[in-house]
Short mmCIF file of C-alpha atoms and ligand atoms in Angstrom, two decimals:
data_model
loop_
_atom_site.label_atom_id
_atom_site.label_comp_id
_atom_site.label_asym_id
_atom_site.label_seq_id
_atom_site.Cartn_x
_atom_site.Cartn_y
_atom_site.Cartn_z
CA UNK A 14 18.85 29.98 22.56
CA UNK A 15 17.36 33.15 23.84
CA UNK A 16 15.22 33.10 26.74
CA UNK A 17 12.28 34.71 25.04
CA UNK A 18 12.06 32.39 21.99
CA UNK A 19 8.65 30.43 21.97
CA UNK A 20 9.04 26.69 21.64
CA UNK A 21 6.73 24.83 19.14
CA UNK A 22 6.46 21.16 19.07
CA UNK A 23 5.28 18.93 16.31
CA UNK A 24 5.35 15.76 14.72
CA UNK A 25 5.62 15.46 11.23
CA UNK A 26 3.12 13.01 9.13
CA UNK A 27 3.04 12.08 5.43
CA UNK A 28 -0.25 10.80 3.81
CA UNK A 29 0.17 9.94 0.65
CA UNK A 30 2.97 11.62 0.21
CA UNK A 31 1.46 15.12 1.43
CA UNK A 32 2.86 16.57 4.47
CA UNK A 33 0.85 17.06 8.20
CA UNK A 34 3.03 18.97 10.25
CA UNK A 35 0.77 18.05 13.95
CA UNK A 36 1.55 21.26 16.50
CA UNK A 37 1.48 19.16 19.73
CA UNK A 38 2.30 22.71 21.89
CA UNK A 39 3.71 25.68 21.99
CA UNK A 40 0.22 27.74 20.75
CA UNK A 41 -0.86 31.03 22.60
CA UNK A 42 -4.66 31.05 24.18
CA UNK A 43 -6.94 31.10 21.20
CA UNK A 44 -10.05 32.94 21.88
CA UNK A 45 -13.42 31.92 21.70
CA UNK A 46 -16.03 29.33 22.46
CA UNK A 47 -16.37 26.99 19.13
CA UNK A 48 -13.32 25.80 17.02
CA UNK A 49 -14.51 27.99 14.34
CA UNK A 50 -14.11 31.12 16.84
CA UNK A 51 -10.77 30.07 17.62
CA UNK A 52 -9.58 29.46 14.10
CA UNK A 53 -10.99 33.23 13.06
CA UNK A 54 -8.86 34.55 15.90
CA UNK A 55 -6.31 32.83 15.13
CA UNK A 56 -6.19 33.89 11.64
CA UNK A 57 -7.00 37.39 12.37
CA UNK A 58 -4.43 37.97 15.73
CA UNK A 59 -1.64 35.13 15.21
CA UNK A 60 -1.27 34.48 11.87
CA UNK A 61 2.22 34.49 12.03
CA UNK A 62 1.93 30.97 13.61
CA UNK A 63 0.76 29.30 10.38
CA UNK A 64 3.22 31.32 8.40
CA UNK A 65 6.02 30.50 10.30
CA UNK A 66 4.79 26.67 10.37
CA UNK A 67 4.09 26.35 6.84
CA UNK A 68 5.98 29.05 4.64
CA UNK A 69 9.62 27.93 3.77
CA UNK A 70 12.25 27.81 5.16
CA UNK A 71 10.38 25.56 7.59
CA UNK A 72 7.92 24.60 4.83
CA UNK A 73 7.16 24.83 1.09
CA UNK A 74 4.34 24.92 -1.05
CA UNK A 75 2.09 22.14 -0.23
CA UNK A 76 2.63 21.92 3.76
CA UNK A 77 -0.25 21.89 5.93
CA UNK A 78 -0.64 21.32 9.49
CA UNK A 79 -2.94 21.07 12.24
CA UNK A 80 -3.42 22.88 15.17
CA UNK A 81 -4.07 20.54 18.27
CA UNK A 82 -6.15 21.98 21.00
CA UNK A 83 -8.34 20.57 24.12
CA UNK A 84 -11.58 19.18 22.82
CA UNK A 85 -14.19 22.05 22.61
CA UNK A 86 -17.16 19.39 22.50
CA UNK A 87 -18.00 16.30 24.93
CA UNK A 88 -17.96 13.85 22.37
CA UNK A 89 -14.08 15.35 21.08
CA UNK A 90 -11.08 13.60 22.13
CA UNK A 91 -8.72 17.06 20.56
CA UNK A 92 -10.40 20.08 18.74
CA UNK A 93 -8.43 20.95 15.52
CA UNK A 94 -7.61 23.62 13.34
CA UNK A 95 -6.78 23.42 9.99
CA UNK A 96 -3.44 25.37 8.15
CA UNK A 97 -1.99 25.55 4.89
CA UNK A 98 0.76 27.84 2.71
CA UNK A 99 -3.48 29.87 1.09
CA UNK A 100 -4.45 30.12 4.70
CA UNK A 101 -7.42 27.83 6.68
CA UNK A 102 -8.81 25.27 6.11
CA UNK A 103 -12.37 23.75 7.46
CA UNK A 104 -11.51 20.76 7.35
CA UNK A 105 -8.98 18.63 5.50
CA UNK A 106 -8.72 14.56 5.41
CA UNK A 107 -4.86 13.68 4.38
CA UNK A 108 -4.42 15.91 7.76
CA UNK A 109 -7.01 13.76 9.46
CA UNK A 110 -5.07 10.67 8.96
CA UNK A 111 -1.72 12.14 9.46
CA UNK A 112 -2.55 13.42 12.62
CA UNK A 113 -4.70 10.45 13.57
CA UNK A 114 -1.94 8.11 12.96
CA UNK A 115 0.97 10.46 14.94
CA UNK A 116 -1.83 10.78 18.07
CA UNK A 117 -2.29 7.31 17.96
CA UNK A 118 1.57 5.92 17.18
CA UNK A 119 2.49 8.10 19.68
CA UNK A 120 0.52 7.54 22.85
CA UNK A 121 -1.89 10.72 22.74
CA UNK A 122 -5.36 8.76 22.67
CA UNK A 123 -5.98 5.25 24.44
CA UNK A 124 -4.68 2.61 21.81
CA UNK A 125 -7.12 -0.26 21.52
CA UNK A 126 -6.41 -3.02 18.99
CA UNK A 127 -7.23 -3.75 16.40
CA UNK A 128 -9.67 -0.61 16.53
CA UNK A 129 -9.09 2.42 18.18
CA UNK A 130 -11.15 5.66 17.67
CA UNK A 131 -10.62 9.27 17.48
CA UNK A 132 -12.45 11.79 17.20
CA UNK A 133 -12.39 15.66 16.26
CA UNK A 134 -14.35 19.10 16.60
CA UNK A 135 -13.21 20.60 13.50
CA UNK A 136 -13.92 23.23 11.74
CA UNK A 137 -16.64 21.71 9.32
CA UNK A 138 -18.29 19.63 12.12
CA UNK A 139 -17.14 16.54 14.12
CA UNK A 140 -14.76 14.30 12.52
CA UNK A 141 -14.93 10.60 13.98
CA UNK A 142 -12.04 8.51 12.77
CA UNK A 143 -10.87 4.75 12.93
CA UNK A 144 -7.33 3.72 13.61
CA UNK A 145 -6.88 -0.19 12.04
CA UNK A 146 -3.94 -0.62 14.56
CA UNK A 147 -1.54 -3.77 14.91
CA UNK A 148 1.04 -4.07 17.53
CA UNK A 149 1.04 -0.44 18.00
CA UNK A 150 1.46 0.40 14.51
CA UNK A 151 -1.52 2.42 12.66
CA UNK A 152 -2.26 -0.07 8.98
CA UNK A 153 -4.58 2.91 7.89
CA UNK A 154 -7.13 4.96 9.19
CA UNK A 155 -10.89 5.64 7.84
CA UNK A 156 -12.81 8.41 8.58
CA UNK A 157 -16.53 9.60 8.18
CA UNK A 158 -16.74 13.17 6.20
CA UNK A 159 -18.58 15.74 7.11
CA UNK A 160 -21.58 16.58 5.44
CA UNK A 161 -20.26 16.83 1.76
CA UNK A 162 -22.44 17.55 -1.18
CA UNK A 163 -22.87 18.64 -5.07
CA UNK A 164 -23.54 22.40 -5.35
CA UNK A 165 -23.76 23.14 -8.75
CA UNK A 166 -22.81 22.06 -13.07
CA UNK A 167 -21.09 25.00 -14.75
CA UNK A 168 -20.34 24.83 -17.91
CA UNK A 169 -16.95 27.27 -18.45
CA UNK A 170 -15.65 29.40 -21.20
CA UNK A 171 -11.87 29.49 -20.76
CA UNK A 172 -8.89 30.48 -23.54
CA UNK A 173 -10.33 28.39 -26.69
CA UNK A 174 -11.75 25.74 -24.10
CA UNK A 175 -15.15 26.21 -24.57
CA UNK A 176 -18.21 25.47 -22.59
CA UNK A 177 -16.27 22.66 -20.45
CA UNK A 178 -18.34 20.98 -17.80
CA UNK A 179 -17.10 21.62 -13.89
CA UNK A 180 -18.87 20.26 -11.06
CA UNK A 181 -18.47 22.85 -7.65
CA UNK A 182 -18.84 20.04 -4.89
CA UNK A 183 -18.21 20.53 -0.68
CA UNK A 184 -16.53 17.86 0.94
CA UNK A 185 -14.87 19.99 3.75
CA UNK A 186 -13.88 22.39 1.09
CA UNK A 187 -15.36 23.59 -2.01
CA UNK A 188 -13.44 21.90 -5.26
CA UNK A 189 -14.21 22.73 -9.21
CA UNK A 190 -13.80 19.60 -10.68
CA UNK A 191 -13.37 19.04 -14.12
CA UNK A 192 -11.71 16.59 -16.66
CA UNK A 193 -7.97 16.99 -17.09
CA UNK A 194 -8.23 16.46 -20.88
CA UNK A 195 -11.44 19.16 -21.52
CA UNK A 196 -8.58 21.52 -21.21
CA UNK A 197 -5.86 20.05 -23.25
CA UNK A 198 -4.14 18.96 -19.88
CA UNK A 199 -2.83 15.53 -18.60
CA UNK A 200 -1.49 14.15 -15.45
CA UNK A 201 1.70 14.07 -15.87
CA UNK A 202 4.14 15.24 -13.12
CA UNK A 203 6.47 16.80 -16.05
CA UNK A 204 2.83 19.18 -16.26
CA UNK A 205 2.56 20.13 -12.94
CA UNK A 206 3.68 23.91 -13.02
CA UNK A 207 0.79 23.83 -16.12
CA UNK A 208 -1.73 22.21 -13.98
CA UNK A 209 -1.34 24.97 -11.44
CA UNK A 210 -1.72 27.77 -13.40
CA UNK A 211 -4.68 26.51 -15.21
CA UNK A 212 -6.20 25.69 -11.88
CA UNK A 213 -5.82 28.58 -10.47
CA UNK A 214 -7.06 30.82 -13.12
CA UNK A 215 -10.19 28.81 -13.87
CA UNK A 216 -10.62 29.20 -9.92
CA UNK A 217 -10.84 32.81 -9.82
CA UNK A 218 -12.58 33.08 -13.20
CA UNK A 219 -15.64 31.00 -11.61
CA UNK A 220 -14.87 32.97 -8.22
CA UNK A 221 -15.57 36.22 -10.44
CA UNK A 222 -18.36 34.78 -12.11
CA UNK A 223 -20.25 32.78 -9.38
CA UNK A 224 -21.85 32.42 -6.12
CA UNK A 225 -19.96 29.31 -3.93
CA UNK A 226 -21.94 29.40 -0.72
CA UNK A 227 -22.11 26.94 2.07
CA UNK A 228 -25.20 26.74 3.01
CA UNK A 229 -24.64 26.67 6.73
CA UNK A 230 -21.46 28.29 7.26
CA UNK A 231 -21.24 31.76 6.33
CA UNK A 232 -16.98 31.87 6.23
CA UNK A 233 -17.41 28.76 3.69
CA UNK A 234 -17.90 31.29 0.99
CA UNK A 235 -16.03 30.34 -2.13
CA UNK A 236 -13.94 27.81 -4.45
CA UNK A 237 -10.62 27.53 -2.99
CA UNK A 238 -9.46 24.27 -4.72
CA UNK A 239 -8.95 22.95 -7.79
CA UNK A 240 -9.72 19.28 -9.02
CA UNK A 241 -8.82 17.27 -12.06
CA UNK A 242 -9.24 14.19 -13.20
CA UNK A 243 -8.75 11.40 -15.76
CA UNK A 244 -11.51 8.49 -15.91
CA UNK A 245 -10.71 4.88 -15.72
CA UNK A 246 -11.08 1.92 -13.29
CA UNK A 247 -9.21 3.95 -10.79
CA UNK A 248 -9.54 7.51 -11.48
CA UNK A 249 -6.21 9.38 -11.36
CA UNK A 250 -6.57 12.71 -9.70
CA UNK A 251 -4.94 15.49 -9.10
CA UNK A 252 -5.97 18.41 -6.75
CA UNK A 253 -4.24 22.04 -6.79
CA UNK A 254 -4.61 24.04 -3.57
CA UNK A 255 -4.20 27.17 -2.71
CA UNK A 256 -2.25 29.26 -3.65
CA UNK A 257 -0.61 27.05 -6.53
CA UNK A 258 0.76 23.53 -5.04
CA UNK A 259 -0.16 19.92 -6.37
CA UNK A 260 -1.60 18.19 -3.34
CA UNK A 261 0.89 14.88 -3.46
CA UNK A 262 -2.21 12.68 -1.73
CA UNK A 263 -5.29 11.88 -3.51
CA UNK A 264 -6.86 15.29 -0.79
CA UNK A 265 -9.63 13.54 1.25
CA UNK A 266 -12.12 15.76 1.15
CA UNK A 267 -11.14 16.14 -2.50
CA UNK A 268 -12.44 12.35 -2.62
CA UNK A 269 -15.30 13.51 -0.44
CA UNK A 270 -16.69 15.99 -3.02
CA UNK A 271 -15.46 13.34 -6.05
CA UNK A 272 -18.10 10.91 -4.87
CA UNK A 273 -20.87 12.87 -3.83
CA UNK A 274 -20.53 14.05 -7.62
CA UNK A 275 -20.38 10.73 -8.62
CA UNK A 276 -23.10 9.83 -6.69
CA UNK A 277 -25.43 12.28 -7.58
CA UNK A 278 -25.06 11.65 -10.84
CA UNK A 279 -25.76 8.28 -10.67
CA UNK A 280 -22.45 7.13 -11.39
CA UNK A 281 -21.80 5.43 -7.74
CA UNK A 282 -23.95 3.51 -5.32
CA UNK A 283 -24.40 3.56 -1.80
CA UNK A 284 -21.60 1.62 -0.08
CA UNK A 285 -19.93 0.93 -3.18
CA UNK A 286 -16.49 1.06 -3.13
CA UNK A 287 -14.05 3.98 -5.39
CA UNK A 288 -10.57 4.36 -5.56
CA UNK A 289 -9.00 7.48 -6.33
CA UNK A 290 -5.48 7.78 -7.56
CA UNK A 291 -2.92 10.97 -7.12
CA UNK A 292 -0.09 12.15 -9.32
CA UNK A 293 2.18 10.27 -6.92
CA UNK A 294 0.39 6.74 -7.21
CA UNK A 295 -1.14 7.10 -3.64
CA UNK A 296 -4.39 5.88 -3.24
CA UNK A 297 -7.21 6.44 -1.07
CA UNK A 298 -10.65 4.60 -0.76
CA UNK A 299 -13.92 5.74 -0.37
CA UNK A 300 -17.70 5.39 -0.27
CA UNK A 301 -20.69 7.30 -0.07
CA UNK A 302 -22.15 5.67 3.47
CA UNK A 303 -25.18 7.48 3.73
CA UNK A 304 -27.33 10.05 1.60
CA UNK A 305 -29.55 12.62 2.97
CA UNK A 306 -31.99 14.41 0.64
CA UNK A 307 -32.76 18.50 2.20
CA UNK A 308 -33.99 21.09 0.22
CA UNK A 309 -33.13 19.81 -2.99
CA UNK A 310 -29.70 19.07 -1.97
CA UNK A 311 -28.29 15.07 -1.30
CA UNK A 312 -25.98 15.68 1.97
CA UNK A 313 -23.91 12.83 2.29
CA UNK A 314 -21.79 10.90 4.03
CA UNK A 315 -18.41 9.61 2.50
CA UNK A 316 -15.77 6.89 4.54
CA UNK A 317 -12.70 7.96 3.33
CA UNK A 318 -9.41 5.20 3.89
CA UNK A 319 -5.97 6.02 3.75
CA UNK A 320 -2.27 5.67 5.40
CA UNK A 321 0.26 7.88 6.81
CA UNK A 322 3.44 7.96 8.16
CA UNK A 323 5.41 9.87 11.14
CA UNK A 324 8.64 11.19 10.01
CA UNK A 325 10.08 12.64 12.67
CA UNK A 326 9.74 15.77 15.71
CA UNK A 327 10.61 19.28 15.67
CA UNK A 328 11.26 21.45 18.06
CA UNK A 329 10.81 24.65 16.52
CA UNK A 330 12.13 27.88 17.89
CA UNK A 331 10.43 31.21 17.03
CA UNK A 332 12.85 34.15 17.21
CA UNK A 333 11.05 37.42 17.58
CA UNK A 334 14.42 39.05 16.32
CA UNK A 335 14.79 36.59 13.64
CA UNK A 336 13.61 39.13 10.39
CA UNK A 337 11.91 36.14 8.54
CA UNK A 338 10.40 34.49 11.63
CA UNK A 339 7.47 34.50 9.39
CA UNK A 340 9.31 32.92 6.39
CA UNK A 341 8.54 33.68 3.05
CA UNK A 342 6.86 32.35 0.20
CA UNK A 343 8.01 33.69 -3.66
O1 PYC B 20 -6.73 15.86 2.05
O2 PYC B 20 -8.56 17.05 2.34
C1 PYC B 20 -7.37 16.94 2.01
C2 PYC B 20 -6.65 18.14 1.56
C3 PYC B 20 -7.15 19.40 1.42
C4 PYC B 20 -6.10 20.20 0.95
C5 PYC B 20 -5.00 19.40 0.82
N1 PYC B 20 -5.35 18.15 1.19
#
C-alpha cells in the first residue's frame, strides 16, 4: 500500500435490511462551529469522501453512512453527519440505530444494561437514543425524532392520475406521501424499478410546482424523498430516496413524518402505538410522544423502535492515483 493512501475505518450496520456504513476515522478537519457548518463544508470541500464511501464499487444505490465526529454540544456523546448515494442528509433514523447499535456493540459509549443511552448533535437537532441491551448485545434501539411535522395537502395532476392526494410531511427530511394504488402502483418488489421512477418524477414535478420550506432551517429547502403506502393493520411502506433507490428499512424519519400525518389528521393518538412495514417485511414501531401546537403548525415528537445489525469492518484505502477513487454511479 502506498504511503500516501488515507485510511478510513468503518463498521458496517444493517437496519432493516438498509445499509449504515459508521466512519469511525480516517476524516480530514471539518470546519466550523455547529454540525450543520461542518456538514456544508464537508459537502462543499470533501465531497469526494461520501462519494467514495457510498458510490459503487464500495457501495450501491441505497448506501448511507454516517460521519462520526467529537460531540459539538455538552449534552452529545458523538456529533454526526449524515451521507447517502443524492448527497446529505439532516438527519436519518435507520442510520441512527445502525450506528447506535455498532457504538454500543462495540465499546464506543459506556454500556449499561438493560438501558444504555446515546445521544447525537445532528444535523436536524439533538438525537437522544435508547439501546435495550442484554449481555452486551443491542435487542433494538428507540429513539426520540426531532421536531417532525405536517407541512402541507396537495392534491397532484400526474400522467392520467388525476388530482391524487400527497401529504409533504418533515420528520428529519421532507417526504411526499401518497397512496401506492392512487397511481396504479403496488408494493411489490417485482415493481420496484416502477416505483422509482414514479417517485422521482412526482418529486420534481411538486419541486417545480411548490414551495417545501423548513421553517427553521434555511438548507431544509425542498422534497427530497418519496413515500408510498398501502393501508391496513400494519401499513406496508415503501420509501424511494434520492436519487432513485428503494430504502430496504421502513426509513425512520419516513415513519416520523407517517405519523405526524396520521396524527394530524386524526387518524392516531398520542402514545398510541403504529407499525410500519417495508418492502422487505422489516418493521419499525412508532408513536407520536408529544404534540406541540406553534403558529398553526403541530410540532411533534415521534419514538421511533427498530433493530440493526453489525456486519463486519473495513478498512478502506483511498488511492489518490486510483482514477475512480470517487467511484461511480450509472
Ligand atoms: O431511516 O430515516 C431513515 C432514512 C432516510 C433515508 C433512508 N433512510
Amino acid at each position: 500500500m502506498k504511503i500516501n493512501s488515507k485510511l478510513l475505518v468503518t463498521v458496517d450496520t444493517h437496519t432493516g435490511g438498509n445499509p449504515t456504513r459508521t466512519v469511525l476515522s480516517g476524516i480530514p478537519k471539518l470546519k466550523g462551529e455547529t454540525i450543520q457548518e461542518k456538514m456544508l463544508d464537508m459537502k462543499e470541500n470533501h465531497d469526494y469522501i461520501r462519494k467514495y464511501l457510498v458510490f459503487p464499487p464500495r457501495g450501491h444505490d441505497v448506501m448511507s453512512g454516517t460521519i462520526l465526529l467529537p460531540p459539538l454540544k455538552e449534552e452529545a456523546d458523538f456529533s454526526v453527519i449524515f451521507i447517502e448515494t443524492g448527497g446529505y442528509l439532516p438527519m436519518c433514523g435507520h442510520d441512527t440505530i445502525g450506528t447506535c447499535t455498532a457504538l454500543v456493540e462495540l465499546g464506543y459509549v459506556e454500556v449499561k444494561e438493560p438501558y444504555t443511552s446515546v445521544v447525537l448533535d445532528t444535523p436536524a437537532g439533538v438525537v437522544e437514543a435508547s439501546c435495550k441491551v442484554e449481555e452486551g448485545k443491542v435487542q433494538e434501539v428507540t429513539f426520540i425524532s426531532t421536531d417532525s411535522f405536517h407541512l402541507k395537502k396537495l392534491y397532484i395532476d400526474y400522467k392520467d392520475f388525476k388530482n391524487v392526494p400527497c401529504d409533504v410531511a418533515y420528520g428529519g427530511n421532507f417526504y411526499g406521501i401518497m397512496k401506492a394504488g392512487d397511481l396504479g402502483l403496488s408494493l411489490d418488489v417485482s415493481r420496484s424499478e416502477e416505483i422509482v421512477d414514479v417517485a422521482m418524477a412526482v418529486r420534481d414535478q411538486i419541486n417545480r410546482q411548490h414551495e417545501v420550506k423548513h421553517p427553521e432551517y434555511p438548507f431544509i429547502n425542498k422534497l427530497t424523498h418519496m413515500e408510498f403506502y398501502e393501508p391496513g393493520d400494519v401499513v406496508k411502506n415503501t420509501v424511494i430516496v434520492p436519487p432513485g433507490g428503494i430504502d430496504r428499512s421502513p426509513c425512520g424519519t419516513g415513519t416520523c413524518a407517517k405519523v405526524s400525518t396520521l396524527y394530524k389528521d386524526g387518524q392516531l393518538d398520542l402514545n398510541e402505538s403504529f407499525l410500519h412495514e417495508s418492502i422487505t417485511g422489516s418493521r419499525f414501531k412508532a408513536q407520536v410522544i408529544h404534540a406541540n401546537q406553534e403558529g398553526g403548525v403541530t410540532y411533534n415528537k415521534v419514538a421511533i423502535t427498530g433493530s440493526a445489525w453489525i456486519m463486519g469492518r473495513h478498512d478502506l484505502y483511498f488511492d489518490p492515483d486510483d482514477p475512480l477513487n470517487q467511484g461511480y454511479l450509472l
